[in-house]
């Protein structure tokens, strides 16, 4: 690769308005393209965990539920996340896993609709499909689940549709749906839409209120850097909060949890979607991680991510196309989320060879290598270094060894 390219990328880094945010993260010289799977550790999160463990838990003990307001963490973290989703502070709550949040909101939506048909994306993330199949098993076979290609979703929603459950940005190809168009199409038929925003939150500029979004869920451990297994969020639009009745009922969603009444009475608003005791350590980590975004304008983040992914695609086409490496993501940036998937039949081994060089992306079966663009901590020069390494790995067949072919449990 030309020296001029390296110089051009160095200049882009020198001019980058987000460059100073890199020091918020603990990367130890690793080139990290896997924020679409697990964001890196923000230094603030490490500090917060230390404080919560050694001070609030060790010394405060049970008093910290009140003295450190642990009890309201799900709402406080939800309110902090809300601006990144284009939502109001009292439309978001954080707690439980993405899968559980999906169950909560799907069950509540089905209960409030007379209809029984659910439209979903045929290549939806497996957990999203499994949750639907569990609900079908629970509620009976008159629940109809229709799996539709992503491009045909809006047209498939009809007057029998109760709910469409969709992933905004596809976890494999990064194909991004037009939320407003789908919401409008669904609403015209009286259907609701539930969006999985796991690959969207912290990556693209979401406008849930402006697009009349009904329901959304998503994880906080990818682009929001909340930590491994960090709790997920539930968004319920204000217009639905009085209509929806939680089906996964727990005491933290009760109007007066410490009255310990045997009778269920939902808390008002989004709090009714809480369930059990808040995950204090994990929520504290997410809370601190969100502070990294405090003065960040999401349009600026998206603009840099698009620029980075365009440059990456251009370099891969030029230098790696000859080795049979194909771009599997949409080439139109407006239809692409924040990662780029490259297809190659030896993708797994190639990715292991890259990881051995301390350049980390991931792999999704059968043949996709994913590279996530997260402008808060990546440099433009990371792209040129990575494509140079990819080229060498292909040119010298560095990937072609048994060690890199051995599949680990987590890919
Ligand atoms: C679109 C999508 N939904 C859900 C999940 C995971 O759900 P959970 O947080 O419950 O493991 C992922 C994980 O990568 C995902 O990509």
Short mmCIF file of N, CA and C in Angstrom, two decimals, residues 235-353:
data_model
loop_
_atom_site.label_atom_id
_atom_site.label_comp_id
_atom_site.label_asym_id
_atom_site.label_seq_id
_atom_site.Cartn_x
_atom_site.Cartn_y
_atom_site.Cartn_z
N UNK A 235 -37.62 0.62 25.46
CA UNK A 235 -38.24 1.91 25.14
C UNK A 235 -39.72 1.65 24.89
N UNK A 236 -40.57 2.39 25.58
CA UNK A 236 -42.01 2.34 25.28
C UNK A 236 -42.45 3.77 25.02
N UNK A 237 -42.91 4.05 23.81
CA UNK A 237 -43.33 5.40 23.44
C UNK A 237 -44.42 5.90 24.39
N UNK A 238 -44.37 7.18 24.71
CA UNK A 238 -45.34 7.77 25.64
C UNK A 238 -46.76 7.42 25.23
N UNK A 239 -47.03 7.43 23.92
CA UNK A 239 -48.39 7.19 23.44
C UNK A 239 -48.90 5.80 23.79
N UNK A 240 -47.98 4.88 24.15
CA UNK A 240 -48.40 3.50 24.45
C UNK A 240 -48.35 3.16 25.94
N UNK A 241 -47.74 4.05 26.70
CA UNK A 241 -47.45 3.66 28.10
C UNK A 241 -48.72 3.37 28.90
N UNK A 242 -49.82 4.07 28.61
CA UNK A 242 -51.05 3.80 29.37
C UNK A 242 -51.80 2.59 28.80
N UNK A 243 -51.50 2.25 27.54
CA UNK A 243 -52.24 1.15 26.89
C UNK A 243 -51.63 -0.22 27.19
N UNK A 244 -50.31 -0.22 27.40
CA UNK A 244 -49.61 -1.51 27.52
C UNK A 244 -49.57 -2.00 28.96
N UNK A 245 -49.81 -3.29 29.10
CA UNK A 245 -49.85 -3.89 30.42
C UNK A 245 -48.73 -4.93 30.50
N UNK A 246 -47.79 -4.79 31.43
CA UNK A 246 -46.69 -5.76 31.49
C UNK A 246 -47.19 -7.17 31.76
N UNK A 247 -46.62 -8.15 31.07
CA UNK A 247 -46.99 -9.55 31.28
C UNK A 247 -45.92 -10.25 32.13
N UNK A 248 -44.67 -9.77 32.07
CA UNK A 248 -43.63 -10.32 32.94
C UNK A 248 -43.59 -9.39 34.16
N UNK A 249 -44.37 -9.78 35.16
CA UNK A 249 -44.58 -8.87 36.29
C UNK A 249 -43.66 -9.21 37.45
N UNK A 250 -42.99 -8.20 37.94
CA UNK A 250 -42.13 -8.42 39.11
C UNK A 250 -42.36 -7.28 40.09
N UNK A 251 -41.81 -7.43 41.26
CA UNK A 251 -42.11 -6.43 42.30
C UNK A 251 -41.55 -5.06 42.00
N UNK A 252 -40.45 -5.00 41.20
CA UNK A 252 -39.88 -3.68 40.90
C UNK A 252 -40.72 -2.90 39.89
N UNK A 253 -41.66 -3.59 39.27
CA UNK A 253 -42.59 -2.90 38.36
C UNK A 253 -43.91 -2.57 39.04
N UNK A 254 -43.97 -2.84 40.34
CA UNK A 254 -45.19 -2.58 41.11
C UNK A 254 -45.23 -1.10 41.52
N UNK A 255 -46.45 -0.61 41.71
CA UNK A 255 -46.61 0.80 42.10
C UNK A 255 -45.95 1.07 43.46
N UNK A 256 -46.03 0.13 44.38
CA UNK A 256 -45.44 0.32 45.71
C UNK A 256 -44.73 -0.97 46.14
N UNK A 257 -43.52 -1.21 45.63
CA UNK A 257 -42.86 -2.50 45.88
C UNK A 257 -42.74 -2.84 47.37
N UNK A 258 -42.45 -1.85 48.17
CA UNK A 258 -42.18 -2.16 49.59
C UNK A 258 -43.43 -2.18 50.45
N UNK A 259 -44.59 -2.00 49.80
CA UNK A 259 -45.85 -2.28 50.51
C UNK A 259 -46.05 -3.79 50.57
N UNK A 260 -45.33 -4.49 49.69
CA UNK A 260 -45.33 -5.96 49.66
C UNK A 260 -46.73 -6.54 49.58
N UNK A 261 -47.55 -5.89 48.81
CA UNK A 261 -48.94 -6.34 48.65
C UNK A 261 -48.99 -7.63 47.84
N UNK A 262 -49.91 -8.52 48.17
CA UNK A 262 -50.05 -9.74 47.35
C UNK A 262 -50.71 -9.43 46.00
N UNK A 263 -51.28 -8.27 45.86
CA UNK A 263 -51.98 -7.93 44.62
C UNK A 263 -51.12 -7.05 43.72
N UNK A 264 -51.15 -7.39 42.44
CA UNK A 264 -50.31 -6.64 41.48
C UNK A 264 -50.99 -5.34 41.07
N UNK A 265 -50.23 -4.27 41.18
CA UNK A 265 -50.70 -2.98 40.66
C UNK A 265 -49.51 -2.33 39.96
N UNK A 266 -49.59 -2.16 38.62
CA UNK A 266 -48.39 -1.67 37.91
C UNK A 266 -47.99 -0.26 38.35
N UNK A 267 -46.69 -0.03 38.38
CA UNK A 267 -46.18 1.33 38.59
C UNK A 267 -46.60 2.17 37.39
N UNK A 268 -46.70 3.48 37.55
CA UNK A 268 -47.04 4.28 36.37
C UNK A 268 -45.87 4.33 35.38
N UNK A 269 -46.24 4.45 34.10
CA UNK A 269 -45.23 4.70 33.06
C UNK A 269 -44.24 3.57 32.86
N UNK A 270 -43.03 3.95 32.44
CA UNK A 270 -42.00 2.99 32.03
C UNK A 270 -41.55 2.09 33.19
N UNK A 271 -41.70 2.56 34.43
CA UNK A 271 -41.27 1.76 35.59
C UNK A 271 -41.97 0.40 35.64
N UNK A 272 -43.18 0.32 35.07
CA UNK A 272 -43.91 -0.95 35.13
C UNK A 272 -43.18 -2.04 34.33
N UNK A 273 -42.22 -1.65 33.47
CA UNK A 273 -41.47 -2.65 32.71
C UNK A 273 -40.20 -3.11 33.42
N UNK A 274 -39.98 -2.62 34.64
CA UNK A 274 -38.93 -3.20 35.47
C UNK A 274 -39.47 -4.54 35.97
N UNK A 275 -38.60 -5.40 36.41
CA UNK A 275 -39.10 -6.71 36.87
C UNK A 275 -38.51 -7.03 38.24
N UNK A 276 -37.25 -7.50 38.28
CA UNK A 276 -36.65 -7.86 39.57
C UNK A 276 -35.65 -6.81 40.04
N UNK A 277 -34.88 -7.19 41.04
CA UNK A 277 -33.89 -6.29 41.67
C UNK A 277 -32.89 -5.77 40.64
N UNK A 278 -32.64 -4.46 40.62
CA UNK A 278 -31.69 -3.91 39.64
C UNK A 278 -30.28 -4.51 39.77
N UNK A 279 -29.62 -4.72 38.62
CA UNK A 279 -28.25 -5.27 38.58
C UNK A 279 -27.31 -4.10 38.85
N UNK A 280 -27.07 -3.82 40.12
CA UNK A 280 -26.38 -2.57 40.49
C UNK A 280 -24.99 -2.44 39.88
N UNK A 281 -24.18 -3.52 39.94
CA UNK A 281 -22.81 -3.39 39.42
C UNK A 281 -22.83 -3.13 37.92
N UNK A 282 -23.64 -3.90 37.22
CA UNK A 282 -23.67 -3.77 35.76
C UNK A 282 -24.31 -2.43 35.34
N UNK A 283 -25.34 -2.02 36.05
CA UNK A 283 -25.98 -0.74 35.71
C UNK A 283 -25.03 0.43 35.98
N UNK A 284 -24.22 0.31 37.03
CA UNK A 284 -23.27 1.39 37.35
C UNK A 284 -22.24 1.51 36.24
N UNK A 285 -21.84 0.37 35.68
CA UNK A 285 -20.87 0.39 34.57
C UNK A 285 -21.48 1.08 33.36
N UNK A 286 -22.72 0.73 33.05
CA UNK A 286 -23.37 1.36 31.89
C UNK A 286 -23.50 2.87 32.14
N UNK A 287 -23.87 3.21 33.36
CA UNK A 287 -24.05 4.63 33.71
C UNK A 287 -22.76 5.42 33.43
N UNK A 288 -21.63 4.85 33.88
CA UNK A 288 -20.34 5.54 33.66
C UNK A 288 -19.97 5.55 32.18
N UNK A 289 -20.24 4.45 31.49
CA UNK A 289 -19.88 4.37 30.06
C UNK A 289 -20.65 5.40 29.25
N UNK A 290 -21.89 5.65 29.64
CA UNK A 290 -22.69 6.63 28.89
C UNK A 290 -22.14 8.05 29.05
N UNK A 291 -21.39 8.29 30.13
CA UNK A 291 -20.81 9.63 30.30
C UNK A 291 -19.81 9.96 29.20
N UNK A 292 -19.24 8.95 28.57
CA UNK A 292 -18.32 9.20 27.45
C UNK A 292 -19.05 9.94 26.33
N UNK A 293 -20.35 9.70 26.21
CA UNK A 293 -21.15 10.31 25.13
C UNK A 293 -21.68 11.70 25.49
N UNK A 294 -21.34 12.17 26.71
CA UNK A 294 -22.01 13.37 27.22
C UNK A 294 -22.01 14.55 26.24
N UNK A 295 -20.85 14.88 25.67
CA UNK A 295 -20.80 16.03 24.76
C UNK A 295 -20.66 15.62 23.30
N UNK A 296 -21.05 14.39 23.02
CA UNK A 296 -20.86 13.87 21.67
C UNK A 296 -22.13 14.09 20.85
N UNK A 297 -21.95 14.58 19.64
CA UNK A 297 -23.09 14.77 18.74
C UNK A 297 -23.15 13.54 17.83
N UNK A 298 -24.25 12.82 17.87
CA UNK A 298 -24.32 11.55 17.13
C UNK A 298 -24.17 11.72 15.62
N UNK A 299 -24.59 12.87 15.08
CA UNK A 299 -24.40 13.08 13.64
C UNK A 299 -22.90 13.11 13.28
N UNK A 300 -22.09 13.64 14.21
CA UNK A 300 -20.64 13.70 13.97
C UNK A 300 -20.05 12.28 14.02
N UNK A 301 -20.55 11.48 14.98
CA UNK A 301 -20.09 10.09 15.11
C UNK A 301 -20.43 9.31 13.83
N UNK A 302 -21.67 9.47 13.40
CA UNK A 302 -22.12 8.74 12.20
C UNK A 302 -21.32 9.17 10.96
N UNK A 303 -21.09 10.48 10.87
CA UNK A 303 -20.34 10.97 9.70
C UNK A 303 -18.94 10.35 9.63
N UNK A 304 -18.28 10.27 10.80
CA UNK A 304 -16.94 9.67 10.81
C UNK A 304 -17.03 8.17 10.51
N UNK A 305 -18.05 7.50 11.07
CA UNK A 305 -18.18 6.05 10.83
C UNK A 305 -18.40 5.77 9.35
N UNK A 306 -19.21 6.61 8.70
CA UNK A 306 -19.46 6.42 7.26
C UNK A 306 -18.17 6.63 6.48
N UNK A 307 -17.45 7.69 6.84
CA UNK A 307 -16.21 7.98 6.13
C UNK A 307 -15.20 6.83 6.31
N UNK A 308 -15.11 6.35 7.54
CA UNK A 308 -14.17 5.25 7.81
C UNK A 308 -14.57 4.00 7.02
N UNK A 309 -15.88 3.69 7.03
CA UNK A 309 -16.27 2.45 6.35
C UNK A 309 -16.13 2.57 4.84
N UNK A 310 -16.36 3.77 4.30
CA UNK A 310 -16.16 3.97 2.85
C UNK A 310 -14.68 3.76 2.49
N UNK A 311 -13.79 4.31 3.31
CA UNK A 311 -12.35 4.16 3.04
C UNK A 311 -11.93 2.70 3.16
N UNK A 312 -12.48 2.03 4.16
CA UNK A 312 -12.17 0.61 4.37
C UNK A 312 -12.60 -0.20 3.15
N UNK A 313 -13.84 0.03 2.71
CA UNK A 313 -14.36 -0.72 1.55
C UNK A 313 -13.49 -0.47 0.31
N UNK A 314 -13.13 0.81 0.13
CA UNK A 314 -12.32 1.16 -1.05
C UNK A 314 -10.97 0.41 -1.02
N UNK A 315 -10.33 0.41 0.16
CA UNK A 315 -9.03 -0.26 0.26
C UNK A 315 -9.16 -1.78 0.12
N UNK A 316 -10.22 -2.34 0.70
CA UNK A 316 -10.42 -3.80 0.58
C UNK A 316 -10.65 -4.17 -0.88
N UNK A 317 -11.51 -3.41 -1.56
CA UNK A 317 -11.76 -3.68 -2.98
C UNK A 317 -10.45 -3.67 -3.77
N UNK A 318 -9.65 -2.62 -3.52
CA UNK A 318 -8.43 -2.45 -4.30
C UNK A 318 -7.39 -3.53 -3.99
N UNK A 319 -7.21 -3.84 -2.71
CA UNK A 319 -6.07 -4.70 -2.34
C UNK A 319 -6.45 -6.15 -2.05
N UNK A 320 -7.71 -6.42 -1.72
CA UNK A 320 -8.05 -7.80 -1.31
C UNK A 320 -9.08 -8.46 -2.24
N UNK A 321 -9.67 -7.68 -3.13
CA UNK A 321 -10.65 -8.24 -4.05
C UNK A 321 -10.08 -9.41 -4.84
N UNK A 322 -8.80 -9.29 -5.20
CA UNK A 322 -8.16 -10.34 -6.03
C UNK A 322 -8.07 -11.68 -5.29
N UNK A 323 -8.22 -11.65 -3.95
CA UNK A 323 -8.16 -12.91 -3.18
C UNK A 323 -9.56 -13.49 -2.95
N UNK A 324 -10.54 -12.97 -3.65
CA UNK A 324 -11.90 -13.49 -3.51
C UNK A 324 -12.65 -12.91 -2.33
N UNK A 325 -12.17 -11.79 -1.79
CA UNK A 325 -12.85 -11.19 -0.64
C UNK A 325 -13.91 -10.23 -1.16
N UNK A 326 -15.16 -10.44 -0.71
CA UNK A 326 -16.27 -9.61 -1.21
C UNK A 326 -16.89 -8.80 -0.10
N UNK A 327 -17.34 -7.61 -0.44
CA UNK A 327 -18.08 -6.80 0.54
C UNK A 327 -19.52 -7.34 0.57
N UNK A 328 -19.95 -7.81 1.76
CA UNK A 328 -21.30 -8.40 1.88
C UNK A 328 -22.30 -7.38 2.43
N UNK A 329 -21.83 -6.21 2.79
CA UNK A 329 -22.72 -5.16 3.31
C UNK A 329 -23.20 -4.29 2.15
N UNK A 330 -24.33 -3.58 2.36
CA UNK A 330 -24.77 -2.67 1.30
C UNK A 330 -23.68 -1.65 0.98
N UNK A 331 -23.50 -1.35 -0.30
CA UNK A 331 -22.49 -0.38 -0.68
C UNK A 331 -22.99 1.05 -0.51
N UNK A 332 -24.30 1.19 -0.47
CA UNK A 332 -24.87 2.51 -0.24
C UNK A 332 -24.86 2.80 1.27
N UNK A 333 -24.06 3.80 1.67
CA UNK A 333 -23.89 4.08 3.10
C UNK A 333 -25.21 4.35 3.81
N UNK A 334 -26.19 4.90 3.09
CA UNK A 334 -27.48 5.23 3.71
C UNK A 334 -28.23 3.96 4.11
N UNK A 335 -27.85 2.83 3.55
CA UNK A 335 -28.52 1.56 3.89
C UNK A 335 -27.63 0.65 4.72
N UNK A 336 -26.54 1.23 5.23
CA UNK A 336 -25.58 0.40 5.97
C UNK A 336 -25.42 0.96 7.39
N UNK A 337 -25.44 0.08 8.37
CA UNK A 337 -25.20 0.51 9.75
C UNK A 337 -23.72 0.78 9.95
N UNK A 338 -23.17 0.43 11.14
CA UNK A 338 -21.82 0.86 11.44
C UNK A 338 -20.76 -0.24 11.32
N UNK A 339 -21.16 -1.40 10.79
CA UNK A 339 -20.08 -2.36 10.53
C UNK A 339 -20.07 -2.74 9.05
N UNK A 340 -18.95 -3.32 8.65
CA UNK A 340 -18.83 -3.79 7.27
C UNK A 340 -18.51 -5.28 7.34
N UNK A 341 -19.29 -6.08 6.60
CA UNK A 341 -19.05 -7.51 6.57
C UNK A 341 -18.33 -7.87 5.28
N UNK A 342 -17.28 -8.67 5.42
CA UNK A 342 -16.55 -9.16 4.24
C UNK A 342 -16.77 -10.66 4.14
N UNK A 343 -17.08 -11.10 2.94
CA UNK A 343 -17.34 -12.53 2.75
C UNK A 343 -16.12 -13.23 2.15
N UNK A 344 -15.74 -14.35 2.78
CA UNK A 344 -14.68 -15.19 2.21
C UNK A 344 -14.85 -16.58 2.80
N UNK A 345 -14.69 -17.62 1.98
CA UNK A 345 -14.94 -18.97 2.50
C UNK A 345 -13.98 -19.35 3.62
N UNK A 346 -12.82 -18.71 3.67
CA UNK A 346 -11.86 -18.97 4.75
C UNK A 346 -11.90 -17.86 5.81
N UNK A 347 -13.05 -17.18 5.88
CA UNK A 347 -13.20 -16.02 6.76
C UNK A 347 -12.79 -16.29 8.21
N UNK A 348 -13.12 -17.47 8.71
CA UNK A 348 -12.80 -17.75 10.12
C UNK A 348 -11.29 -17.73 10.35
N UNK A 349 -10.57 -18.47 9.50
CA UNK A 349 -9.11 -18.56 9.66
C UNK A 349 -8.45 -17.20 9.40
N UNK A 350 -8.97 -16.48 8.43
CA UNK A 350 -8.39 -15.15 8.12
C UNK A 350 -8.54 -14.24 9.34
N UNK A 351 -9.73 -14.29 9.96
CA UNK A 351 -9.95 -13.43 11.13
C UNK A 351 -9.02 -13.84 12.27
N UNK A 352 -8.79 -15.14 12.44
CA UNK A 352 -7.88 -15.58 13.53
C UNK A 352 -6.45 -15.06 13.26
N UNK A 353 -6.07 -15.05 11.99
CA UNK A 353 -4.72 -14.56 11.64
C UNK A 353 -4.61 -13.06 11.95
#
